[in-house]
Coordinates of N, CA and C in Angstrom, one line a residue:
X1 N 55.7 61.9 54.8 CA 54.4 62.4 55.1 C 53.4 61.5 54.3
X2 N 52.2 61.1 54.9 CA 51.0 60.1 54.5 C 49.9 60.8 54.7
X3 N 49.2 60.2 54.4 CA 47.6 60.4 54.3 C 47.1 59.7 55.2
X4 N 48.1 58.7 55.9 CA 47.5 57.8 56.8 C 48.7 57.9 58.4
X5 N 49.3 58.8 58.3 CA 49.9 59.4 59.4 C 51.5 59.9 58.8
X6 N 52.6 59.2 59.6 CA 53.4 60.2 59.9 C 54.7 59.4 59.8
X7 N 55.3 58.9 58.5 CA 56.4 57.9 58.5 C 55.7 56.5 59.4
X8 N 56.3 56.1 59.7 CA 55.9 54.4 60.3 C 54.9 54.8 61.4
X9 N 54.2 55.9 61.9 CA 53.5 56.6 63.0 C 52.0 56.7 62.2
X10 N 51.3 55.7 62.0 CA 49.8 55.6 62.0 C 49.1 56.9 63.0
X11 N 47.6 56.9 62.4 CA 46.8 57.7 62.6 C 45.9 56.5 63.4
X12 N 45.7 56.8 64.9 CA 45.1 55.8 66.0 C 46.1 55.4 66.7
X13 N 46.8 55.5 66.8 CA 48.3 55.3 67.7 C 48.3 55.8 68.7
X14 N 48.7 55.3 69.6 CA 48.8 55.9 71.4 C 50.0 56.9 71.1
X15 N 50.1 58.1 71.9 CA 50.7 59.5 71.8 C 51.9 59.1 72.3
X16 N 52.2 58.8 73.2 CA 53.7 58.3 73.8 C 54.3 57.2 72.4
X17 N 53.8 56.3 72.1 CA 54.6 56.1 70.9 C 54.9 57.0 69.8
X18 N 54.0 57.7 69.4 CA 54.3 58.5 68.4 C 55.7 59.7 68.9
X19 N 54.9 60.3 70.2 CA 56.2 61.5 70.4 C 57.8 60.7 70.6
X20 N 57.3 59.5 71.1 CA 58.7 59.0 71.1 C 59.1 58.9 69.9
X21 N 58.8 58.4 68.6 CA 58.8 58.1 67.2 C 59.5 59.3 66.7
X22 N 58.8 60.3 66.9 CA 59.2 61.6 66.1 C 60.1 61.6 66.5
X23 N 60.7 62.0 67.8 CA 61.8 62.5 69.1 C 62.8 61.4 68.8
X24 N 62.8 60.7 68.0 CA 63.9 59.6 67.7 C 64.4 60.4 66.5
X25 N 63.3 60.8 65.5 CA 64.2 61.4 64.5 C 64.4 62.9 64.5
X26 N 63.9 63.6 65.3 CA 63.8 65.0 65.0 C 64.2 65.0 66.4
X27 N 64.5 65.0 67.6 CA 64.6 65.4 68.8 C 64.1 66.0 69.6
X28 N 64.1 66.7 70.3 CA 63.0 67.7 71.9 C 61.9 67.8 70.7
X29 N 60.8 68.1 71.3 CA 59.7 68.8 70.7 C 60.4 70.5 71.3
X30 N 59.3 72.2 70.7 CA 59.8 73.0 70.8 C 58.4 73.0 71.4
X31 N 57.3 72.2 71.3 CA 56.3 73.3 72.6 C 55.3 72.1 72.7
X32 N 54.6 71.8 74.0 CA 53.9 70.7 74.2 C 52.4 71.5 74.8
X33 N 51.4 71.3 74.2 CA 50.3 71.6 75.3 C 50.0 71.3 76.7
X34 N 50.3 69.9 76.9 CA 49.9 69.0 77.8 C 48.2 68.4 77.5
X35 N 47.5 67.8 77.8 CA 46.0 67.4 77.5 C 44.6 68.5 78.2
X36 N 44.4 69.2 77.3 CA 43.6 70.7 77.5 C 42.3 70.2 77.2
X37 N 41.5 71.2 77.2 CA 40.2 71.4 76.9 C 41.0 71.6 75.3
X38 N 39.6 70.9 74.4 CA 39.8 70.9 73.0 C 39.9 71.9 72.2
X39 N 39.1 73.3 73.5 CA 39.0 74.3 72.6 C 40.2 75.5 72.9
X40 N 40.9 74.7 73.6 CA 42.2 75.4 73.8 C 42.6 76.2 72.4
X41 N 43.5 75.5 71.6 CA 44.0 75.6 70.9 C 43.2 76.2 69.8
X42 N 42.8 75.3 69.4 CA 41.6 75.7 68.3 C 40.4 74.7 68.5
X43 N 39.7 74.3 67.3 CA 37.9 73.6 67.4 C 38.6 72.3 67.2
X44 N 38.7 71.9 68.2 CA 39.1 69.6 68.0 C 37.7 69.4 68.2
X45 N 36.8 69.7 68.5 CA 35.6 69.0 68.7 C 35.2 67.9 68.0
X46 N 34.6 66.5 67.8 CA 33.8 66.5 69.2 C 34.6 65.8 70.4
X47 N 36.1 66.4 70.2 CA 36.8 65.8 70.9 C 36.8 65.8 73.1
X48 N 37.2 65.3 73.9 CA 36.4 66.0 74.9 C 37.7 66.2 75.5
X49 N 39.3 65.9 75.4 CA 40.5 66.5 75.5 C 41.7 66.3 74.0
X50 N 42.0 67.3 74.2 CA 43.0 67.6 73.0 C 44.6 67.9 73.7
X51 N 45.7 67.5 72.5 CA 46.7 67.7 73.1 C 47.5 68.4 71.6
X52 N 48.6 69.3 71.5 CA 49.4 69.5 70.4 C 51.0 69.6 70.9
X53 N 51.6 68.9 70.0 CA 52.8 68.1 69.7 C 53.9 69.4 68.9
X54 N 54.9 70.3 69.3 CA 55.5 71.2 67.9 C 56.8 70.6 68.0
X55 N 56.8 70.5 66.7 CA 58.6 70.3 66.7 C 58.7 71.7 65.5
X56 N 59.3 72.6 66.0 CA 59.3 73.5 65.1 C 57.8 74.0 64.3
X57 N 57.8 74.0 62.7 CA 56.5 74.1 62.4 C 55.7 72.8 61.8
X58 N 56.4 71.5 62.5 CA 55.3 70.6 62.3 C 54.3 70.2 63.8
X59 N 53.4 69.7 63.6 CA 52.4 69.8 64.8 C 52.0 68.5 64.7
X60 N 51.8 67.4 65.6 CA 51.1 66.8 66.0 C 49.7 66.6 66.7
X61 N 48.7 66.6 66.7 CA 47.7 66.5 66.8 C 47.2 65.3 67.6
X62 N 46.5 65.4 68.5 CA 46.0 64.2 69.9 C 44.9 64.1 70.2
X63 N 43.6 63.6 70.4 CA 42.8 63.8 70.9 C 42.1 62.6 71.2
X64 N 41.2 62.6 71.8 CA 40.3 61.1 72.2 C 39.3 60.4 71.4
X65 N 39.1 61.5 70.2 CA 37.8 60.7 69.1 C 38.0 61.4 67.9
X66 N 37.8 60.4 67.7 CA 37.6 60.6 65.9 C 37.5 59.4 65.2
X67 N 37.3 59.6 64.2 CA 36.9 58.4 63.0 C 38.1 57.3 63.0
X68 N 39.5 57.3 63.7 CA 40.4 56.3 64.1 C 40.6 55.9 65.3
X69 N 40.2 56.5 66.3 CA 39.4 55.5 67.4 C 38.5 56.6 68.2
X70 N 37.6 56.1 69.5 CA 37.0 56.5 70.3 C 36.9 56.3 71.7
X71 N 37.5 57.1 72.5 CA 37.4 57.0 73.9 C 38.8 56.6 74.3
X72 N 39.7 56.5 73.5 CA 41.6 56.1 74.0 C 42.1 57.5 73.7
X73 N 42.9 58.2 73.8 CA 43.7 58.9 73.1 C 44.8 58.6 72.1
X74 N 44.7 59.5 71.1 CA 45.4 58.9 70.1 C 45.8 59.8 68.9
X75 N 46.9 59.8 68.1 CA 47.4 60.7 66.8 C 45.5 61.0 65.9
X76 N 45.5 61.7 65.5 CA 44.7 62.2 64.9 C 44.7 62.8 63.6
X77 N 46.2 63.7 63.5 CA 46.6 64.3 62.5 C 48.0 65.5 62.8
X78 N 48.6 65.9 61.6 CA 49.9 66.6 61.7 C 49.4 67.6 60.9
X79 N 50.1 68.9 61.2 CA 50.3 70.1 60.2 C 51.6 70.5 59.8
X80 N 52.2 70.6 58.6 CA 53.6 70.9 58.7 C 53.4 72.4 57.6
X81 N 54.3 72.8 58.3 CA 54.3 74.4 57.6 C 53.8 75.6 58.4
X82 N 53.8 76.9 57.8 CA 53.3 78.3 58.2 C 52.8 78.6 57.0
X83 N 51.8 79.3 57.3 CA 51.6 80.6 56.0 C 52.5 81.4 56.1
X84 N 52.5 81.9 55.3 CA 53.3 83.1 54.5 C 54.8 82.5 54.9
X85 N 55.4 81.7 55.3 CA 56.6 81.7 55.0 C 57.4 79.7 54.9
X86 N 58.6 79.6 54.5 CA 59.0 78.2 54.3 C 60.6 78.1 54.8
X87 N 60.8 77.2 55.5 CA 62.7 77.0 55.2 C 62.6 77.1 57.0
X88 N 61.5 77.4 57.9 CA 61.2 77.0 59.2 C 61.7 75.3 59.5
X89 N 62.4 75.4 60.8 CA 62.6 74.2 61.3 C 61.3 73.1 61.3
X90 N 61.1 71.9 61.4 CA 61.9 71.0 60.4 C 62.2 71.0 59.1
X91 N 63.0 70.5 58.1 CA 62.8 71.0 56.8 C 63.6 69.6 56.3
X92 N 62.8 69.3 55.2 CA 62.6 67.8 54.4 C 61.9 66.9 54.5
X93 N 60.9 67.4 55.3 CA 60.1 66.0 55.4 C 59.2 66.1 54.1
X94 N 58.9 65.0 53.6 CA 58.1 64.7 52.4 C 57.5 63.5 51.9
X95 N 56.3 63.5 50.9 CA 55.9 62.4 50.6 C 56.8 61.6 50.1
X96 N 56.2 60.2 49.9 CA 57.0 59.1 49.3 C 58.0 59.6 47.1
X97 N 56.8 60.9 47.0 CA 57.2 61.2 45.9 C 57.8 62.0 45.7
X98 N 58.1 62.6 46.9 CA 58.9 64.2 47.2 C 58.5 65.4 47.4
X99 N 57.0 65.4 47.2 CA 56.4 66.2 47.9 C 57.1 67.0 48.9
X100 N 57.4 68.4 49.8 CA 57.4 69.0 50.3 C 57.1 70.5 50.3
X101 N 57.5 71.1 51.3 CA 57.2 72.5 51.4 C 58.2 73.1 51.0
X102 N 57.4 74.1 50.1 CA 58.2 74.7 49.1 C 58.1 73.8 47.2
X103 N 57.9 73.1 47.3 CA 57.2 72.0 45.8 C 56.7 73.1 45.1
X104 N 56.6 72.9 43.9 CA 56.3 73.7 43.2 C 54.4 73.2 43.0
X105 N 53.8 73.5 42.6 CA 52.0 73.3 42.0 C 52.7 72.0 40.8
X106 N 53.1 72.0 40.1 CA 53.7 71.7 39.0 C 54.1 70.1 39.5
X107 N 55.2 69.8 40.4 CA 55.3 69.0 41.3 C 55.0 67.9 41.8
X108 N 53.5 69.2 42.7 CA 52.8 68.3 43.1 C 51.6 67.8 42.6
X109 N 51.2 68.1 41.2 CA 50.5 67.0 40.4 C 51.6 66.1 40.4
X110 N 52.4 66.4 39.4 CA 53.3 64.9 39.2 C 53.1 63.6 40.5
X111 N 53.0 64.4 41.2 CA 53.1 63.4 42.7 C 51.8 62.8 42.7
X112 N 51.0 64.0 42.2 CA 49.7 63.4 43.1 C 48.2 63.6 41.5
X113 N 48.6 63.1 40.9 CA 47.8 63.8 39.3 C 46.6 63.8 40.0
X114 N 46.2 62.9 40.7 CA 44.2 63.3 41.3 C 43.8 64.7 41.9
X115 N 45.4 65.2 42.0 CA 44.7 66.5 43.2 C 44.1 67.5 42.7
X116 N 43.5 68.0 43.2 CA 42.2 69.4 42.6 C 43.2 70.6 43.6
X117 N 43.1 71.4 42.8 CA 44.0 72.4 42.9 C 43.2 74.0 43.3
X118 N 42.9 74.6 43.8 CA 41.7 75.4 44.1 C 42.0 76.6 44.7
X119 N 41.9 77.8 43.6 CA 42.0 79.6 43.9 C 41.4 79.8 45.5
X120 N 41.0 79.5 46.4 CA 40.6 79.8 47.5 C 39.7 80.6 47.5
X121 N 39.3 81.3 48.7 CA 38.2 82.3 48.8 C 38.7 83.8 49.5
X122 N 39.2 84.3 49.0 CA 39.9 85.8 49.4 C 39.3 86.5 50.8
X123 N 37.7 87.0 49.8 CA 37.0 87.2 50.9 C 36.7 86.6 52.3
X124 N 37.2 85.2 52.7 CA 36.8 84.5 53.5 C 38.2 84.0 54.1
X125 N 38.7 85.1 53.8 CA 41.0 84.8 53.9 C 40.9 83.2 53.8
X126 N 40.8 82.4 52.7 CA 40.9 81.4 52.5 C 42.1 81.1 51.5
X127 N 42.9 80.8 51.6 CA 44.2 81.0 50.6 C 43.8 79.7 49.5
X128 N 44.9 80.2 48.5 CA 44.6 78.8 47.8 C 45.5 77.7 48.1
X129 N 44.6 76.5 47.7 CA 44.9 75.1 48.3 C 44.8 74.3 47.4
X130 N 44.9 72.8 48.0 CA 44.9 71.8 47.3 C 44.6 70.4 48.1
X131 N 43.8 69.6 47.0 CA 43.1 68.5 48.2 C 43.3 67.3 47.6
X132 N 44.4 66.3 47.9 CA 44.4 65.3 47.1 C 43.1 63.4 48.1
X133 N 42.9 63.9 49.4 CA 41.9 63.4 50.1 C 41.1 63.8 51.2
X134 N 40.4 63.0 52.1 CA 39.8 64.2 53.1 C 41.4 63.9 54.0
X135 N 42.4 63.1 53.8 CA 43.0 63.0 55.0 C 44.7 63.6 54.3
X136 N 45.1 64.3 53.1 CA 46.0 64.3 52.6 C 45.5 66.4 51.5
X137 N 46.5 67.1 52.5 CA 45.4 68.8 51.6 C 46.7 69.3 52.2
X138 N 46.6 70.7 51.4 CA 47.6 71.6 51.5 C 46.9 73.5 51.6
X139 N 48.0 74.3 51.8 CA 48.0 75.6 51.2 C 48.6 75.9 50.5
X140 N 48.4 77.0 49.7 CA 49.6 77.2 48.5 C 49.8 79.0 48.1
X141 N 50.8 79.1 47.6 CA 51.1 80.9 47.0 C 49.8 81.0 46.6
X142 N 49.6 80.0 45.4 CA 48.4 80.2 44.1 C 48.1 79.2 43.6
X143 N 47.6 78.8 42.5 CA 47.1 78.1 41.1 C 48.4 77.5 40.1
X144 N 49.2 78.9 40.1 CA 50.0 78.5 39.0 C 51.3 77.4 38.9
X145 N 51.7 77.0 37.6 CA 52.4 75.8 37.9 C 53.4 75.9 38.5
X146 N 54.3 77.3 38.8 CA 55.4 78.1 39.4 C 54.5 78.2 41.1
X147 N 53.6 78.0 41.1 CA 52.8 78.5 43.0 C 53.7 77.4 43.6
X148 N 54.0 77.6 44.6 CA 54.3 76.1 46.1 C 53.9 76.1 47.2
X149 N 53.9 75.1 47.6 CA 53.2 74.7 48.5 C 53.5 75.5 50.1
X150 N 52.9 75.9 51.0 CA 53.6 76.5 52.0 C 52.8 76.1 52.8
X151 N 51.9 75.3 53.2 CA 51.5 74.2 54.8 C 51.1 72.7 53.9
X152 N 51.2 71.8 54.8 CA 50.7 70.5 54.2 C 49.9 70.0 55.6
X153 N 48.9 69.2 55.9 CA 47.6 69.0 56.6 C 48.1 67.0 55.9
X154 N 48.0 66.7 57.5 CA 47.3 65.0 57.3 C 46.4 64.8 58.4
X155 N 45.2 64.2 58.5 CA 44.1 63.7 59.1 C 43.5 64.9 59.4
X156 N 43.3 64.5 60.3 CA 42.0 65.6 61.2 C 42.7 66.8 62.0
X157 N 42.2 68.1 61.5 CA 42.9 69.5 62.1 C 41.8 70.2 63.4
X158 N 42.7 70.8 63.5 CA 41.6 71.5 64.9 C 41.4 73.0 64.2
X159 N 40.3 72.9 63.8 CA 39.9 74.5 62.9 C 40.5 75.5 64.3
X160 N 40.8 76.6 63.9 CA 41.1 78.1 64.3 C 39.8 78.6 64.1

C-alpha cells in the first residue's frame, strides 16, 4: 500500500488495468458496482460517474476527475479495512515498512515518524485517526501506543 496507489497500480491508471492487476494477485473481486451515478455509493463528487472495485474489505475507487486526471476514467483511490473489526479478507497487504491492519499506533510512527496521530471527534462519530498525507490516513481504536490501526485510506475517498 502507497500514497500514490496500490503496489505497481498508480493513481490515474485506466480501471481495466488496475482490476486486472489486483485480480492477478488476489483473484474474483467480491462485489463490483459497474459505472453509477457518483452519488451512488457515497459523495465522489465532482466526479460525473463513479465505479467501486471489493475484493473483500479492500475497495478500489474509479471515477472520471480528480486531481490525477480529468475527463478519462481512472483509479482514484483504495480503502482497506472495516471499522470495528480486522482479520476480514484480504489480509497482509501493507506498506513498504509493514504497516497494516491491525499495527499497533506504536508501529506506525516507526513507519511513518511525520504522522499526526489524532483523538477524533466523538460527537461527530468521528473515530480516531491518523494522517500521514492528503493521499496516505487511517482509522484507529485510539491514541495510545497499544491502539491499531483498523481502516487505512489512499487517494481520494467518496465521503458517506
Amino acid at each position: 500500500m502507497r500514497g500514490d496507489g496500490l503496489g505497481s497500480a498508480r493513481f490515474g491508471a485506466a480501471p481495466d488495468g488496475v482490476i486486472d492487476y489486483v485480480t492477478s494477485i488476489l483473484g474474483g473481486n467480491t462485489s463490483d458496482t459497474g459505472w453509477v451515478d457518483p452519488y451512488t455509493f457515497g459523495d465522489c463528487s465532482p466526479a460525473t460517474i463513479a465505479r467501486k472495485v471489493d475484493w473483500g474489505v479492500l475497495s478500489l475507487l474509479f471515477s472520471d476527475l480528480s486531481s490525477y486526471a480529468d475527463g478519462r476514467r481512472h483509479v482514484i483511490g483504495w480503502e482497506y479495512g472495516l471499522v470495528g473489526g480486522i482479520g476480514d479478507e484480504p489480509v497482509g497487504l501493507r506498506t513498504a515498512g509493514g504497516t497494516t491492519l491491525g499495527s499497533r499506533v506504536v508501529d506506525l510512527l516507526a513507519d511513518f515518524p511525520e504522522a499526526g496521530v489524532n483523538d477524533g471527534e466523538p460527537d461527530l462519530n468521528i473515530p480516531p485517526n491518523f494522517y500521514v498525507s492528503d493521499n496516505f490516513r487511517g482509522l484507529l481504536t485510539g491514541i495510545e501506543p497499544g491502539d491499531f490501526i483498523t481502516v487505512i485510506f489512499g487517494g481520494y475517498g467518496c465521503a458517506e
